[in-house]
Coordinates of N, CA, C and O in Angstrom, one line a residue:
X1 N -11.5 33.3 -16.0 CA -12.1 32.0 -15.7 C -12.1 31.2 -17.0 O -11.8 30.0 -17.0
X2 N -12.4 31.8 -18.1 CA -12.5 31.0 -19.4 C -11.1 30.4 -19.8 O -11.0 29.4 -20.4
X3 N -10.0 31.1 -19.4 CA -8.7 30.6 -19.7 C -8.4 29.3 -19.1 O -7.9 28.4 -19.8
X4 N -8.8 29.1 -17.9 CA -8.6 27.8 -17.2 C -9.5 26.7 -17.9 O -9.1 25.6 -18.0
X5 N -10.7 27.1 -18.3 CA -11.6 26.1 -18.9 C -11.0 25.7 -20.3 O -11.0 24.5 -20.6
X6 N -10.5 26.6 -21.0 CA -9.9 26.3 -22.3 C -8.6 25.5 -22.1 O -8.5 24.5 -22.8
X7 N -7.8 25.8 -21.2 CA -6.6 25.1 -20.9 C -6.9 23.6 -20.5 O -6.3 22.7 -21.0
X8 N -7.9 23.5 -19.6 CA -8.3 22.2 -19.2 C -8.9 21.3 -20.3 O -8.5 20.2 -20.5
X9 N -9.7 22.0 -21.2 CA -10.3 21.3 -22.3 C -9.2 20.8 -23.3 O -9.3 19.7 -23.8
X10 N -8.2 21.6 -23.5 CA -7.1 21.2 -24.4 C -6.4 20.0 -23.9 O -6.0 19.2 -24.6
X11 N -6.2 20.0 -22.5 CA -5.5 18.9 -21.9 C -6.3 17.6 -22.1 O -5.8 16.5 -22.4
X12 N -7.6 17.7 -21.8 CA -8.5 16.5 -22.0 C -8.4 16.0 -23.4 O -8.3 14.8 -23.7
X13 N -8.5 16.9 -24.4 CA -8.5 16.5 -25.8 C -7.1 15.9 -26.1 O -7.1 14.9 -26.8
X14 N -6.1 16.5 -25.6 CA -4.7 15.9 -25.9 C -4.6 14.5 -25.3 O -4.1 13.6 -26.0
X15 N -5.1 14.3 -24.1 CA -5.0 12.9 -23.5 C -5.9 12.0 -24.2 O -5.6 10.8 -24.4
X16 N -7.1 12.4 -24.7 CA -8.0 11.6 -25.4 C -7.4 11.1 -26.7 O -7.4 9.9 -27.1
X17 N -6.8 12.0 -27.4 CA -6.1 11.7 -28.7 C -4.9 10.8 -28.5 O -4.7 9.9 -29.3
X18 N -4.2 11.0 -27.4 CA -3.0 10.2 -27.1 C -3.5 8.7 -26.8 O -2.8 7.8 -27.2
X19 N -4.7 8.6 -26.3 CA -5.3 7.3 -26.0 C -6.0 6.7 -27.2 O -6.5 5.6 -27.1
X20 N -6.0 7.5 -28.3 CA -6.7 7.0 -29.5 C -8.2 6.8 -29.3 O -8.7 5.8 -29.8
X21 N -8.8 7.7 -28.6 CA -10.2 7.5 -28.3 C -11.0 8.6 -29.0 O -10.5 9.8 -29.1
X22 N -12.2 8.3 -29.5 CA -13.1 9.3 -30.1 C -13.8 10.0 -28.9 O -13.8 9.4 -27.8
X23 N -14.4 11.1 -29.2 CA -15.2 11.7 -28.1 C -16.3 10.8 -27.7 O -16.6 10.7 -26.5
X24 N -16.9 10.1 -28.6 CA -18.0 9.1 -28.3 C -17.5 8.0 -27.4 O -18.2 7.7 -26.4
X25 N -16.3 7.5 -27.6 CA -15.8 6.4 -26.8 C -15.4 6.9 -25.4 O -15.7 6.2 -24.4
X26 N -14.8 8.0 -25.3 CA -14.5 8.6 -24.0 C -15.7 8.9 -23.2 O -15.8 8.6 -22.0
X27 N -16.7 9.5 -23.9 CA -18.0 9.8 -23.2 C -18.6 8.5 -22.7 O -19.1 8.5 -21.5
X28 N -18.6 7.5 -23.5 CA -19.1 6.2 -23.0 C -18.4 5.7 -21.8 O -19.0 5.3 -20.8
X29 N -17.0 5.7 -21.9 CA -16.2 5.2 -20.8 C -16.4 6.0 -19.5 O -16.3 5.5 -18.4
X30 N -16.6 7.3 -19.7 CA -16.7 8.2 -18.6 C -18.1 8.3 -18.1 O -18.4 9.0 -17.1
X31 N -19.1 7.7 -18.8 CA -20.5 7.8 -18.5 C -21.0 9.2 -18.4 O -21.7 9.6 -17.5
X32 N -20.6 10.0 -19.4 CA -21.1 11.4 -19.6 C -21.6 11.5 -21.0 O -21.2 10.8 -21.9
X33 N -22.4 12.6 -21.2 CA -22.9 12.9 -22.5 C -21.8 13.3 -23.5 O -21.0 14.2 -23.1
X34 N -21.8 12.9 -24.7 CA -20.8 13.3 -25.7 C -20.8 14.8 -26.0 O -19.8 15.4 -26.2
X35 N -22.0 15.4 -25.9 CA -22.1 16.8 -26.1 C -21.5 17.6 -25.0 O -20.8 18.6 -25.2
X36 N -21.7 17.1 -23.8 CA -21.1 17.7 -22.6 C -19.5 17.6 -22.7 O -18.8 18.6 -22.5
X37 N -19.0 16.4 -23.1 CA -17.6 16.3 -23.3 C -17.0 17.2 -24.3 O -16.0 17.8 -24.2
X38 N -17.8 17.3 -25.4 CA -17.4 18.3 -26.5 C -17.3 19.7 -25.9 O -16.3 20.4 -26.2
X39 N -18.3 20.1 -25.1 CA -18.2 21.4 -24.5 C -17.0 21.6 -23.6 O -16.4 22.6 -23.6
X40 N -16.7 20.5 -22.8 CA -15.5 20.5 -22.0 C -14.2 20.8 -22.8 O -13.4 21.6 -22.5
X41 N -14.1 20.0 -23.9 CA -12.9 20.2 -24.7 C -12.8 21.5 -25.4 O -11.7 22.0 -25.6
X42 N -13.9 22.2 -25.6 CA -13.9 23.5 -26.2 C -13.7 24.6 -25.2 O -13.6 25.8 -25.5
X43 N -13.8 24.2 -23.9 CA -13.7 25.2 -22.8 C -14.9 26.0 -22.6 O -14.8 27.1 -22.0
X44 N -16.1 25.5 -23.0 CA -17.3 26.2 -22.8 C -18.2 25.7 -21.6 O -19.3 26.1 -21.4
X45 N -17.6 24.7 -20.9 CA -18.4 24.0 -19.9 C -17.6 24.1 -18.6 O -16.5 23.8 -18.5
X46 N -18.3 24.7 -17.5 CA -17.6 24.7 -16.2 C -18.0 23.5 -15.5 O -19.1 23.4 -15.0
X47 N -17.1 22.5 -15.4 CA -17.5 21.2 -15.0 C -17.3 21.0 -13.5 O -16.5 21.7 -12.9
X48 N -17.9 20.0 -12.9 CA -17.8 19.7 -11.5 C -16.7 18.8 -11.2 O -16.1 18.1 -12.1
X49 N -16.3 18.6 -10.0 CA -15.3 17.7 -9.6 C -15.7 16.2 -9.9 O -14.8 15.4 -10.3
X50 N -17.0 15.9 -9.8 CA -17.5 14.6 -10.2 C -17.2 14.3 -11.6 O -16.8 13.2 -12.0
X51 N -17.5 15.3 -12.5 CA -17.2 15.2 -13.9 C -15.8 15.0 -14.2 O -15.4 14.2 -15.1
X52 N -14.9 15.8 -13.5 CA -13.5 15.6 -13.7 C -13.0 14.2 -13.3 O -12.2 13.6 -14.1
X53 N -13.5 13.7 -12.2 CA -13.2 12.3 -11.8 C -13.7 11.3 -12.9 O -12.9 10.4 -13.2
X54 N -14.8 11.5 -13.4 CA -15.3 10.6 -14.5 C -14.4 10.6 -15.7 O -14.1 9.6 -16.3
X55 N -14.0 11.8 -16.1 CA -13.2 11.9 -17.3 C -11.8 11.3 -17.0 O -11.3 10.5 -17.9
X56 N -11.3 11.5 -15.9 CA -10.0 10.9 -15.5 C -10.1 9.3 -15.6 O -9.3 8.6 -16.1
X57 N -11.2 8.8 -15.0 CA -11.4 7.4 -15.0 C -11.6 6.9 -16.4 O -11.1 5.8 -16.8
X58 N -12.3 7.6 -17.2 CA -12.6 7.2 -18.6 C -11.3 7.2 -19.4 O -11.1 6.4 -20.3
X59 N -10.3 8.1 -19.1 CA -9.0 8.1 -19.8 C -8.0 7.2 -19.1 O -6.9 7.0 -19.6
X60 N -8.4 6.6 -18.0 CA -7.6 5.7 -17.2 C -6.3 6.4 -16.8 O -5.2 5.9 -16.9
X61 N -6.4 7.6 -16.3 CA -5.3 8.4 -15.8 C -5.7 9.0 -14.4 O -6.9 9.1 -14.1
X62 N -4.7 9.3 -13.6 CA -5.0 9.9 -12.3 C -5.5 11.3 -12.5 O -5.2 12.0 -13.5
X63 N -6.3 11.8 -11.6 CA -6.9 13.1 -11.8 C -5.9 14.2 -12.0 O -6.1 15.1 -12.9
X64 N -4.8 14.1 -11.3 CA -3.8 15.2 -11.5 C -3.2 15.2 -12.9 O -2.7 16.3 -13.3
X65 N -3.3 14.2 -13.6 CA -2.8 14.2 -15.0 C -3.6 15.1 -15.9 O -3.1 15.6 -16.9
X66 N -4.8 15.5 -15.5 CA -5.6 16.4 -16.2 C -5.2 17.8 -16.0 O -5.6 18.7 -16.8
X67 N -4.3 18.1 -15.0 CA -3.9 19.4 -14.7 C -2.5 19.7 -15.0 O -1.9 20.8 -14.6
X68 N -1.8 18.8 -15.6 CA -0.3 18.9 -15.9 C -0.2 19.4 -17.3 O -0.8 18.9 -18.2
X69 N 0.6 20.4 -17.5 CA 0.9 21.0 -18.8 C 1.6 20.0 -19.7 O 2.5 19.3 -19.3

């Protein structure tokens, strides 16, 4: 289970950096706590579908972009 969380977190971090966003800015855009987002990027947070949707919207990407290698 942790492998998928780590892989997902790395993808979120990669897309965030590609968009030149800080964790704080993405957290604001996604309307989630920056500590929660930090946990997601480190793979230590098992997030909900609602949170995944918020992150995708914050990054301005379709949800499936979060799952592409």
